[in-house]
Amino acid sequence: MFQSSLKMCVRLSSTSREGLRRISSSIKPVGAHSVRSKPDSLKQEILEYRHVYPEFLPDPKFEFRNSVREKLERNDMIARRQNIDIPEFYVGSIMAVESSDPHTPGKTHRFVGICIQRGGCGLRAHFTLRNVIDHQGVEVQYEMYDPTIHKVDVLKLEKRLDDELLYLRDALPEYSTFDPNMEPEILSEGTSVPVNTIKVKLKPKPWLERWERKNLQGVQDLELDEKFYKKAEEVATPWEKYDLMKEYMRTIPVEEQTEIYGELQTKLQKLNAQGKKMKRKRVFVKPTKLA
Amino acid sequence: MEHFAKENGRRRNLLFCTLWLSMALLSTNFSKNCFKILEDAFLKLSATYTSPQIRDRHVLNPKPRLRNPTWFIRKQRAETDEKLTPENEGFIKEVVQDKYNQTQPVEAISNVEWTPNLQRTGLIARKIGIYPLWKKDGKKIQTTLLQVLDNHVIRYYPPEEYNPPRKRPGRIYNKKACLLMGAEAADPSTFTKEYCGIFKQSGVIPKKTLGRFFVSPNAALPLGTLVNAMHFQVGNAVDVRGKTTDRGFQGVMKRHGFKGMPASHGVTKTHRRGGNIGGGGEKGRVWPGTKMPGHMGNRYRVAKGLKILRINTSHNVLYVSGQAIPGETNSIVYIYDTKLPLRKPVNPLPLPTYLGDVDENVPENIYDESIHSFSDPTVVYDESK
């Protein structure tokens, strides 16, 4: 499993420029001695948290860093997570968010959509959901630690081939249309997160961005003139992935990640156990049928 | 007989005086009495007489009016290789510890009741970052975190003793006393002897940062008092002074927010320039104060009237509203009770400072009533409202 995640990591780092800013890809391949000792496996388990809870890693910009602030921020995040179960999700997962709305007092507002973007760190962490409702594309950006959010459900846990799915805005509407009354799909425990390799068909130009320059994996042939691809090749900066200094500046070192998640581990495990208990309880409750 | 003689003498003196006044200018023998009369006469004259302007009277290099405060002393010692053995280094550390651990914590006493006119001391803090809090109505609010450092009172200057480097014109009514605070204890061996001398009186370990705060004499603190974040109260407003980010020599667009000029349509070589800087004719010169390129930042600025929304008592952190507080993250700022008349506190403040202990009875986080604590349940909008 770790091998696959490592591959994923390498692939992500090769495709991404902005998306996974906080995730360090400077992990040494463990290979043979991965199962040798227990502390190593524990370390790996801790390091897995960076995919599940990326927002616990601070902003790597060194001029904004302060250890006391980061600690206080994490404490606040844990305090909020004790009131609300924020499950594991990725860009490409289909989610439902229930939040209270000042214009409909006493009720909650539910929005279902595909997660097209995830970003921010600490209490500023946010994600964007997209859906097409009545032939109109709708996107809502939610802040993960906003106290007006009542519930975050993952209806379908999966990843896509790209870190950001902003190109769905220029894709045919059927690719971002999801049933608001969708039933949640439950994955059996222990399975890795499936990757949806669907290739999206984009509408013809004009687009919001020059998608041919973004090195997208999850789109079908763009059907452009040769000159566009030529220009894209000219502008591309394929050497950046080898720039170690840049890599260092935009990531949190592994040592620091293990320190941060090591501190959080017991709290996160407790939260997870709580979440599972709640899930089990929910399983036993008979679903009420809508009219 | 004697009496008569005296009387006679006096009369004679008077006569002399009158006589003398008539030829005062001629006389060279002045008496005290006459000096005064003359002075008055001259004063009357000077009131009506205006002297013509005397040019070239100024001194080319006048004495600088600015005099540094007494605690502006060379701080850092020149680094020399002392060739100390590890044992000796350990011994020096021990000596330092012994010297500064002996001092007993000072207990301030409060027997003065708080009134809005009393000015309390401020604090030295560090700006440690910005993060959002949410209000109870679900609105997000950006807050800046200011970590109050280990503030000790180093020196106290009573109002009559304090000699300010810059004299203010006019009479000063109810002059304030001055309190010198220090923050961030450091190894004294890195400082000069003179700098360490500042701390001798209070017995406090030498500090990296000093700050001067004006206080009412009634709100003064004894030397060596430790002041913490509980000095301030949630819901009150503070002024924060800090040194703005140094941006170096900047153009007019960044420095003053000018619009610049079009990128195209025949414009050449003037895209980020300011344009005209003055008119012609009678005003044919560049007026003083014209906004032009120059050095930007690295000067002290005060952000006023910021509300304290939350206090973390264990880490001494104030959560203050707003995200435009001068200074970079991890820079030193000075916090004062606000001077804005409409945001002055109504309820009594701890005077001269918070005197209780910060123990289990004090909650770790104190929130303003408008702020949603992260451990509170989710916000629900009430139907009745």
XYZ file of C-alpha atoms in Angstrom:
676
model
C 0.000 0.000 0.000
C 2.800 2.308 0.855
C 4.416 1.626 -2.486
C 1.312 2.700 -4.253
C 1.033 5.836 -2.156
C 4.644 6.592 -2.897
C 3.990 6.251 -6.582
C 1.061 8.518 -6.135
C 3.222 10.995 -4.362
C 5.824 10.974 -7.111
C 3.164 11.330 -9.740
C 1.574 14.186 -7.877
C 4.824 16.000 -7.433
C 5.544 15.668 -11.111
C 2.180 16.999 -12.166
C 1.572 19.612 -9.534
C 2.886 23.093 -9.284
C 0.621 24.770 -6.766
C -1.771 22.105 -5.636
C 0.119 20.089 -3.082
C 2.298 22.797 -1.748
C 2.477 21.476 1.743
C 3.118 17.860 1.056
C 6.699 16.869 1.117
C 7.786 14.481 -1.558
C 11.267 14.120 -0.171
C 10.516 10.785 1.444
C 13.074 8.111 1.000
C 11.735 4.861 -0.459
C 11.717 2.357 2.363
C 11.302 -0.834 0.332
C 13.030 -3.741 2.060
C 13.259 -2.463 5.589
C 9.721 -1.133 5.776
C 8.489 -4.070 7.799
C 11.653 -4.517 9.783
C 10.828 -2.729 13.000
C 7.763 -1.405 14.668
C 8.870 2.208 15.177
C 9.384 2.469 11.431
C 5.861 1.336 10.669
C 4.535 3.721 13.297
C 6.479 6.489 11.638
C 4.935 5.548 8.317
C 1.496 5.533 9.856
C 2.106 8.986 11.237
C 3.351 10.156 7.861
C 0.187 8.842 6.224
C -1.687 11.534 8.107
C -0.293 14.144 5.740
C -2.628 12.861 3.036
C -5.631 12.614 5.302
C -5.111 15.811 7.299
C -2.946 18.060 5.125
C -4.277 21.222 6.769
C -2.468 20.438 10.013
C 0.818 21.285 8.335
C 1.637 24.987 8.613
C 2.283 27.383 5.779
C 5.858 26.636 4.670
C 6.609 30.324 4.058
C 9.291 30.860 6.654
C 8.490 34.535 7.229
C 5.040 33.588 8.524
C 6.120 30.760 10.785
C 5.945 30.775 14.553
C 5.847 27.610 16.627
C 3.562 28.989 19.350
C 0.990 30.236 16.848
C 1.044 26.965 14.970
C 0.494 25.019 18.182
C -2.409 27.221 19.259
C -3.923 26.892 15.804
C -3.715 23.092 15.896
C -5.292 23.027 19.347
C -8.207 25.076 18.025
C -8.563 22.768 15.040
C -8.718 19.715 17.305
C -11.238 21.507 19.529
C -13.476 22.106 16.525
C -13.075 18.555 15.281
C -14.441 17.307 18.582
C -17.766 18.899 17.687
C -17.883 17.938 14.042
C -16.634 14.888 12.194
C -14.644 16.067 9.179
C -13.940 12.845 7.281
C -11.082 11.998 4.977
C -11.650 13.410 1.516
C -9.691 14.276 -1.600
C -10.102 16.392 -4.662
C -12.517 14.380 -6.788
C -14.573 13.026 -3.887
C -18.293 13.670 -3.924
C -19.386 15.354 -0.731
C -22.424 16.752 1.030
C -22.172 19.689 3.413
C -24.881 20.761 5.807
C -24.574 24.276 7.132
C -26.774 26.754 8.923
C -27.846 29.735 6.907
C -28.843 33.112 8.380
C -31.572 33.432 5.744
C -33.251 30.182 6.737
C -33.096 30.288 10.531
C -33.799 27.053 12.330
C -32.988 24.947 9.273
C -29.833 23.636 7.676
C -28.797 23.964 4.068
C -27.416 20.905 2.280
C -25.219 21.082 -0.770
C -23.933 18.095 -2.713
C -21.091 18.369 -5.181
C -17.696 17.211 -6.313
C -14.665 18.599 -4.520
C -12.739 20.480 -7.185
C -10.206 22.225 -5.017
C -8.748 21.953 -1.567
C -6.375 24.460 -0.011
C -5.282 26.655 2.837
C -3.611 25.539 6.006
C -4.567 25.714 9.635
C -7.886 27.285 10.453
C -7.999 28.794 6.972
C -8.324 25.393 5.304
C -11.088 25.301 2.714
C -12.535 23.193 -0.088
C -14.753 23.960 -3.044
C -17.745 21.865 -4.125
C -19.198 22.029 -7.607
C -22.497 20.800 -8.963
C -24.829 21.648 -11.816
C -28.283 22.510 -10.536
C -31.095 23.333 -12.962
C -28.555 23.561 -15.815
C -26.590 26.127 -13.858
C -23.132 25.402 -12.550
C -22.868 26.175 -8.840
C -19.752 26.254 -6.728
C -19.587 26.758 -2.994
C -16.390 27.269 -1.070
C -16.598 25.996 2.495
C -14.140 26.684 5.262
C -13.416 23.470 7.080
C -13.392 24.986 10.550
C -16.331 27.338 10.071
C -18.647 26.772 13.071
C -21.756 27.182 10.901
C -21.028 23.853 9.210
C -23.112 21.080 10.807
C -22.028 18.023 8.912
C -19.576 17.019 6.229
C -20.375 13.720 4.506
C -18.312 11.987 1.907
C -20.767 10.286 -0.434
C -18.111 8.792 -2.679
C -14.521 8.665 -1.582
C -12.204 8.743 -4.573
C -9.365 10.622 -6.162
C -8.954 11.917 -9.675
C -5.889 12.137 -11.873
C -5.333 15.842 -11.113
C -4.801 17.930 -7.970
C -7.369 20.493 -9.002
C -10.463 19.942 -11.064
C -11.027 23.560 -12.004
C -11.269 22.447 -15.632
C -14.698 21.043 -14.852
C -15.912 24.611 -15.314
C -15.040 24.329 -18.977
C -16.131 20.708 -19.302
C -19.480 19.419 -20.482
C -22.033 19.807 -17.690
C -22.650 16.073 -17.309
C -19.187 15.697 -15.757
C -20.107 17.921 -12.836
C -23.746 16.974 -12.383
C -24.530 14.957 -9.276
C -27.794 13.874 -7.759
C -28.480 15.912 -4.578
C -30.203 12.895 -3.016
C -27.303 10.588 -3.730
C -26.800 7.611 -1.408
C -23.374 7.354 0.245
C -21.104 4.605 -1.035
C -19.320 2.863 1.821
C -15.871 1.465 1.180
C -14.858 -1.610 3.137
C -12.283 -0.917 5.792
C -8.638 -1.194 4.855
C -9.041 -0.606 1.127
C -6.973 2.145 -0.402
C -8.679 5.163 -1.857
C -9.706 4.360 -5.437
C -8.515 6.598 -8.243
C -11.122 7.484 -10.824
C -9.335 7.569 -14.172
C -12.204 9.184 -16.035
C -11.183 11.493 -18.906
C -13.321 14.570 -19.108
C -14.418 16.123 -22.394
C -13.901 19.884 -22.447
C -16.132 22.278 -24.317
C -14.518 24.036 -27.286
C -12.706 27.317 -26.645
C -13.077 30.029 -25.233
C -11.980 28.736 -21.838
C -11.359 30.285 -18.472
C -7.736 29.213 -18.540
C -5.277 27.831 -21.092
C -5.801 24.225 -20.124
C -3.326 22.955 -22.700
C -0.537 24.487 -20.594
C -1.562 22.832 -17.323
C -0.396 19.305 -18.111
C -3.813 17.856 -17.272
C -4.189 14.094 -17.022
C -7.932 13.789 -16.608
C -9.061 15.376 -19.878
C -9.682 13.981 -23.337
C -7.899 15.314 -26.400
C -8.272 19.099 -26.422
C -8.603 19.287 -30.223
C -6.484 22.402 -30.635
C -4.210 23.668 -33.363
C -0.599 22.628 -33.300
C 0.528 26.167 -32.425
C -1.140 25.961 -28.984
C 0.789 22.843 -28.044
C 3.996 24.358 -29.368
C 3.509 27.442 -27.239
C 2.653 25.305 -24.219
C 5.891 23.442 -24.655
C 7.793 26.699 -24.886
C 6.287 28.053 -21.677
C 6.581 24.822 -19.720
C 9.125 24.637 -16.902
C 9.825 20.923 -16.655
C 13.073 21.508 -14.776
C 11.305 22.923 -11.742
C 10.656 19.497 -10.301
C 14.395 19.016 -10.001
C 14.903 22.320 -8.188
C 15.690 21.092 -4.684
C 15.705 24.562 -3.164
C 12.242 25.309 -4.491
C 11.071 21.955 -3.234
C 12.473 22.724 0.176
C 10.884 26.169 0.307
C 7.412 24.991 -0.593
C 7.244 21.962 1.647
C 7.521 21.101 5.309
C 10.444 18.745 5.941
C 9.615 15.155 6.846
C 11.232 15.471 10.260
C 8.952 18.330 11.126
C 5.936 16.508 9.740
C 6.597 13.505 11.952
C 6.977 15.827 14.926
C 3.693 17.612 14.232
C 1.669 14.478 13.521
C 3.368 12.600 16.343
C 2.041 15.203 18.742
C -1.392 15.012 17.185
C -1.549 11.250 16.826
C -3.298 10.353 20.093
C -5.838 13.126 19.656
C -6.533 12.209 16.057
C -6.886 8.523 16.916
C -9.371 9.390 19.636
C -11.303 11.510 17.172
C -11.255 8.692 14.634
C -12.578 6.239 17.201
C -15.341 8.676 18.060
C -16.181 9.108 14.394
C -16.391 5.377 13.847
C -18.645 4.968 16.843
C -20.904 7.633 15.450
C -20.900 5.924 12.057
C -21.852 2.609 13.593
C -24.672 4.261 15.427
C -25.841 5.751 12.192
C -25.818 2.370 10.465
C -28.327 1.007 12.935
C -30.737 3.889 12.535
C -33.321 3.083 9.893
C -33.221 5.649 7.107
C -36.377 7.700 6.826
C -37.811 7.725 3.343
C -38.385 11.040 1.682
C -41.844 11.630 0.228
C 19.297 112.160 67.827
C 20.142 108.918 66.174
C 16.595 108.548 64.939
C 16.704 111.928 63.329
C 19.913 111.118 61.616
C 18.402 107.977 60.078
C 15.354 109.862 58.862
C 17.560 112.442 57.406
C 19.602 109.830 55.642
C 16.548 108.234 54.084
C 15.305 111.527 52.811
C 18.655 112.230 51.428
C 18.630 108.853 49.680
C 15.281 109.527 48.116
C 16.451 112.856 46.906
C 19.468 111.213 45.487
C 17.398 108.692 43.671
C 15.160 111.189 42.005
C 18.145 113.182 41.064
C 19.855 110.145 39.767
C 16.881 109.020 37.710
C 16.928 112.240 35.807
C 20.493 111.593 34.747
C 20.364 107.807 34.840
C 21.921 107.345 31.454
C 24.863 109.421 32.313
C 25.501 107.788 35.626
C 27.746 104.741 35.820
C 26.925 103.888 39.403
C 23.801 101.696 39.324
C 21.815 100.641 42.302
C 19.518 97.604 42.461
C 16.360 99.600 42.717
C 17.004 101.533 39.605
C 17.836 98.481 37.593
C 14.305 97.246 37.983
C 12.751 100.531 36.994
C 14.954 100.684 33.952
C 14.069 97.169 32.978
C 10.391 97.973 33.132
C 10.936 100.989 30.987
C 12.808 98.975 28.431
C 10.158 96.284 28.435
C 7.532 98.882 27.655
C 9.704 100.119 24.869
C 10.307 96.687 23.439
C 6.573 95.965 23.394
C 6.030 98.745 20.932
C 9.231 98.448 18.991
C 9.833 95.649 16.462
C 13.358 95.045 15.380
C 14.103 94.661 11.645
C 14.749 91.095 10.425
C 18.344 90.070 10.909
C 19.486 87.727 8.204
C 22.364 85.279 8.343
C 21.823 84.963 12.037
C 21.408 81.171 12.065
C 24.174 78.811 12.987
C 25.219 76.519 10.205
C 25.342 73.367 12.302
C 23.124 73.907 15.300
C 23.456 71.599 18.261
C 21.183 68.615 17.740
C 18.002 69.000 19.712
C 17.522 65.278 19.965
C 19.230 63.698 22.907
C 19.020 59.963 23.350
C 17.431 58.565 26.490
C 19.795 57.404 29.183
C 19.131 53.749 28.446
C 20.309 54.006 24.839
C 23.626 52.391 25.567
C 25.724 50.153 23.415
C 24.150 46.764 23.959
C 26.126 44.067 22.203
C 29.605 43.308 23.395
C 32.347 42.797 20.851
C 32.761 39.100 20.376
C 36.045 37.886 21.749
C 37.329 34.391 22.022
C 37.580 33.875 25.753
C 39.126 30.424 25.419
C 36.979 29.037 28.189
C 36.931 25.397 29.047
C 33.498 23.744 29.135
C 33.786 23.549 32.922
C 34.390 27.276 33.128
C 31.451 27.975 30.866
C 29.287 25.863 33.113
C 30.596 27.735 36.109
C 29.739 31.104 34.532
C 26.241 29.870 33.848
C 25.924 28.822 37.463
C 27.100 32.200 38.679
C 24.580 33.962 36.461
C 21.809 31.708 37.680
C 22.758 32.201 41.308
C 22.922 35.947 40.872
C 19.544 36.387 39.241
C 17.575 33.648 40.959
C 18.116 35.205 44.357
C 15.822 38.109 43.612
C 12.427 37.582 45.150
C 9.345 38.232 43.034
C 8.102 41.712 43.813
C 4.516 42.152 44.838
C 2.785 45.268 43.709
C 0.090 46.682 45.888
C -3.049 48.378 44.733
C -4.636 50.942 46.953
C -5.677 53.353 44.251
C -9.074 53.049 42.689
C -9.276 53.065 38.911
C -10.550 56.179 37.204
C -10.680 56.757 33.443
C -8.012 59.455 33.707
C -5.338 57.171 35.111
C -2.817 55.942 32.599
C -1.531 52.415 33.083
C 1.649 50.955 31.738
C 1.825 49.245 28.358
C 3.532 45.980 27.470
C 6.136 44.612 25.103
C 4.844 41.812 22.917
C 5.708 39.835 19.828
C 3.486 39.579 16.787
C 3.270 35.848 16.153
C 0.796 35.604 13.317
C -2.720 35.965 12.064
C -5.611 33.526 12.100
C -9.376 33.729 11.898
C -11.874 33.471 14.714
C -15.601 33.227 14.229
C -18.227 35.311 15.955
C -21.280 33.807 17.568
C -23.338 35.013 14.613
C -21.196 32.899 12.294
C -19.165 35.738 10.818
C -15.471 35.314 10.329
C -13.079 37.837 11.844
C -9.330 38.012 11.312
C -7.248 38.339 14.438
C -3.598 39.026 15.058
C -1.886 37.085 17.802
C 0.361 39.094 20.090
C 2.405 37.116 22.534
C 3.159 39.117 25.664
C 6.763 38.464 26.622
C 8.324 38.304 30.090
C 7.785 41.978 30.919
C 9.668 43.182 33.984
C 9.788 46.713 35.348
C 13.378 47.866 35.027
C 13.323 51.508 36.039
C 10.954 54.161 37.263
C 11.309 57.884 36.674
C 8.948 60.098 38.699
C 7.358 62.972 36.769
C 9.743 65.589 38.138
C 12.838 63.497 37.402
C 12.029 62.376 33.897
C 13.892 64.507 31.413
C 12.471 63.800 27.986
C 14.807 63.850 25.000
C 12.348 66.005 23.109
C 10.871 68.892 25.019
C 7.306 69.736 24.224
C 6.421 73.386 23.781
C 4.043 74.936 26.251
C 3.170 74.015 29.771
C 2.487 70.385 30.517
C -0.336 69.711 32.917
C -0.273 66.621 35.124
C 3.021 65.323 33.874
C 3.330 61.557 33.611
C 5.945 59.373 35.151
C 8.004 57.033 33.002
C 8.355 53.292 33.388
C 11.101 51.376 31.637
C 10.076 47.807 30.872
C 12.304 45.010 29.633
C 11.418 41.825 27.822
C 13.171 38.633 26.722
C 15.775 37.577 29.227
C 19.143 36.762 27.696
C 22.626 35.678 28.653
C 24.192 38.737 30.363
C 27.661 37.818 29.135
C 26.649 38.826 25.594
C 25.835 42.383 26.719
C 28.150 45.243 27.593
C 28.815 46.140 31.204
C 27.058 49.484 30.809
C 23.940 47.854 29.392
C 23.827 45.374 32.257
C 24.090 48.357 34.606
C 20.585 49.455 33.589
C 19.216 46.346 35.261
C 21.244 46.627 38.467
C 18.660 48.608 40.395
C 15.807 46.203 39.696
C 17.853 43.041 40.080
C 16.262 41.601 36.946
C 18.297 39.540 34.491
C 19.307 41.733 31.526
C 16.741 41.773 28.736
C 17.045 42.012 24.988
C 14.282 44.565 24.498
C 13.470 47.728 26.409
C 10.333 49.832 26.182
C 9.391 53.160 27.691
C 5.849 53.661 28.927
C 4.324 56.770 30.455
C 2.162 56.143 33.497
C 0.270 58.183 36.008
C 2.305 58.265 39.233
C -0.565 56.444 40.932
C -0.367 53.611 38.445
C 3.380 53.084 38.782
C 4.747 49.616 39.476
C 7.589 48.674 41.815
C 10.858 47.661 40.181
C 11.143 44.023 39.181
C 7.391 43.398 38.857
C 6.417 40.807 36.273
C 3.467 41.839 34.118
C 1.510 39.299 32.072
C -1.218 39.269 29.441
C -3.923 39.493 32.102
C -2.938 43.147 32.397
C -5.409 43.665 29.563
C -9.003 42.560 29.510
C -11.097 40.960 26.835
C -13.436 43.373 25.074
C -11.258 46.439 25.635
C -9.452 48.333 22.908
C -5.675 48.694 22.646
C -3.241 50.659 20.527
C -0.371 48.669 19.057
C 2.867 50.304 18.001
C 5.284 48.497 15.760
C 7.940 49.025 13.139
C 6.486 48.557 9.686
C 7.963 46.117 7.209
C 11.005 47.585 5.498
C 10.245 47.720 1.800
C 13.265 49.748 0.749
C 13.212 52.381 -1.975
C 9.877 52.092 -3.697
C 8.153 53.723 -6.609
C 5.109 55.866 -6.426
C 2.644 53.096 -7.245
C 3.606 50.911 -4.337
C 4.431 53.713 -1.912
C 1.426 55.961 -2.422
C -0.939 53.818 -4.449
C -0.747 55.908 -7.604
C -2.438 54.533 -10.645
C 0.545 54.549 -12.945
C 0.063 54.947 -16.658
C -1.379 52.798 -19.422
C 0.548 49.762 -20.568
C -0.041 50.443 -24.248
C -1.722 52.930 -26.597
C 1.541 54.588 -27.485
C 2.815 55.006 -23.963
C 6.557 54.549 -23.767
C 8.834 54.486 -20.745
C 6.181 55.808 -18.379
C 4.171 52.901 -17.046
C 4.818 53.106 -13.327
C 5.849 56.735 -13.048
C 4.074 59.413 -11.083
C 3.628 61.965 -13.840
C 3.473 65.653 -13.127
C 4.759 66.872 -9.770
C 3.924 70.549 -9.903
C 2.291 73.392 -11.756
C 3.711 76.527 -13.320
C 3.217 80.244 -12.874
C 2.993 81.438 -9.317
C 3.256 77.933 -7.937
C 6.140 77.110 -10.224
C 8.017 74.754 -7.993
C 7.673 71.375 -6.354
C 5.562 71.883 -3.279
C 6.739 70.452 -0.002
C 5.093 67.147 0.793
C 4.613 66.110 -2.828
C 4.234 62.343 -3.029
C 7.272 60.935 -4.733
C 9.299 57.714 -4.779
C 11.418 57.040 -1.737
C 12.057 54.769 1.171
C 9.007 52.886 2.338
C 8.448 51.193 5.668
C 10.815 50.620 8.598
C 9.224 53.353 10.674
C 7.133 53.196 13.783
C 3.399 53.330 13.271
C 0.507 52.886 15.702
C -2.613 50.877 14.915
C -5.280 52.308 17.174
C -8.460 51.012 18.731
C -7.994 47.267 18.203
C -10.351 45.116 20.221
C -9.056 42.253 22.334
C -11.208 39.272 21.369
C -9.527 36.461 23.233
C -6.729 35.917 25.717
C -4.757 32.717 26.094
C -3.461 32.837 29.645
C -1.111 29.866 29.447
C 0.863 31.210 26.484
C 0.186 34.893 27.282
C -1.326 35.538 23.886
C -3.698 38.372 23.048
C -5.969 37.895 20.043
C -6.489 41.368 18.691
C -8.891 42.309 15.904
C -7.482 43.184 12.509
C -4.655 41.953 10.349
C -2.874 45.218 9.491
C -0.795 45.621 12.619
C 2.570 47.206 11.805
C 5.512 44.858 11.684
C 6.377 41.488 10.304
C 5.532 38.225 11.987
C 7.930 37.651 14.903
C 8.644 41.368 15.297
C 8.375 43.294 18.552
C 5.339 45.491 19.180
C 4.286 47.693 22.071
C 0.727 47.496 23.387
C -0.999 50.384 25.174
C -4.461 51.064 26.503
C -6.222 52.924 23.724
C -6.148 56.689 23.454
C -9.274 56.844 21.310
C -11.842 58.687 23.404
C -14.856 56.672 22.296
C -13.224 53.307 22.870
C -11.857 53.973 26.332
C -12.824 51.314 28.853
C -15.915 51.810 30.964
C -15.427 49.057 33.525
C -12.544 49.348 35.973
C -9.232 47.944 34.799
C -6.753 46.115 37.023
C -4.592 48.842 38.510
C -1.588 49.097 38.463
C -1.698 45.649 36.827
C -3.293 42.229 37.276
C -2.020 41.131 40.667
C -3.513 37.651 41.030
C -1.779 34.418 40.112
C -2.449 32.703 36.827
C -3.362 29.243 38.102
C -6.117 26.650 37.654
C -8.803 29.096 38.665
C -8.059 31.263 35.655
C -9.457 29.703 32.469
C -6.917 28.928 29.775
C -8.844 30.854 27.157
C -10.905 33.924 27.900
C -13.243 34.879 25.077
C -15.047 38.083 24.311
C -18.786 37.614 24.540
C -19.167 38.000 20.776
C -16.649 35.272 19.921
C -17.470 31.636 19.271
C -15.126 29.262 21.058
C -13.967 26.347 18.905
C -15.074 23.888 21.582
C -18.619 25.332 21.523
C -21.302 23.485 19.554
C -22.109 24.459 15.984
C -23.752 27.817 15.376
C -27.506 27.615 14.837
C -29.495 30.652 13.770
C -32.464 31.136 16.010
C -35.865 31.263 14.323
C -37.298 33.754 16.781
C -34.727 36.419 15.992
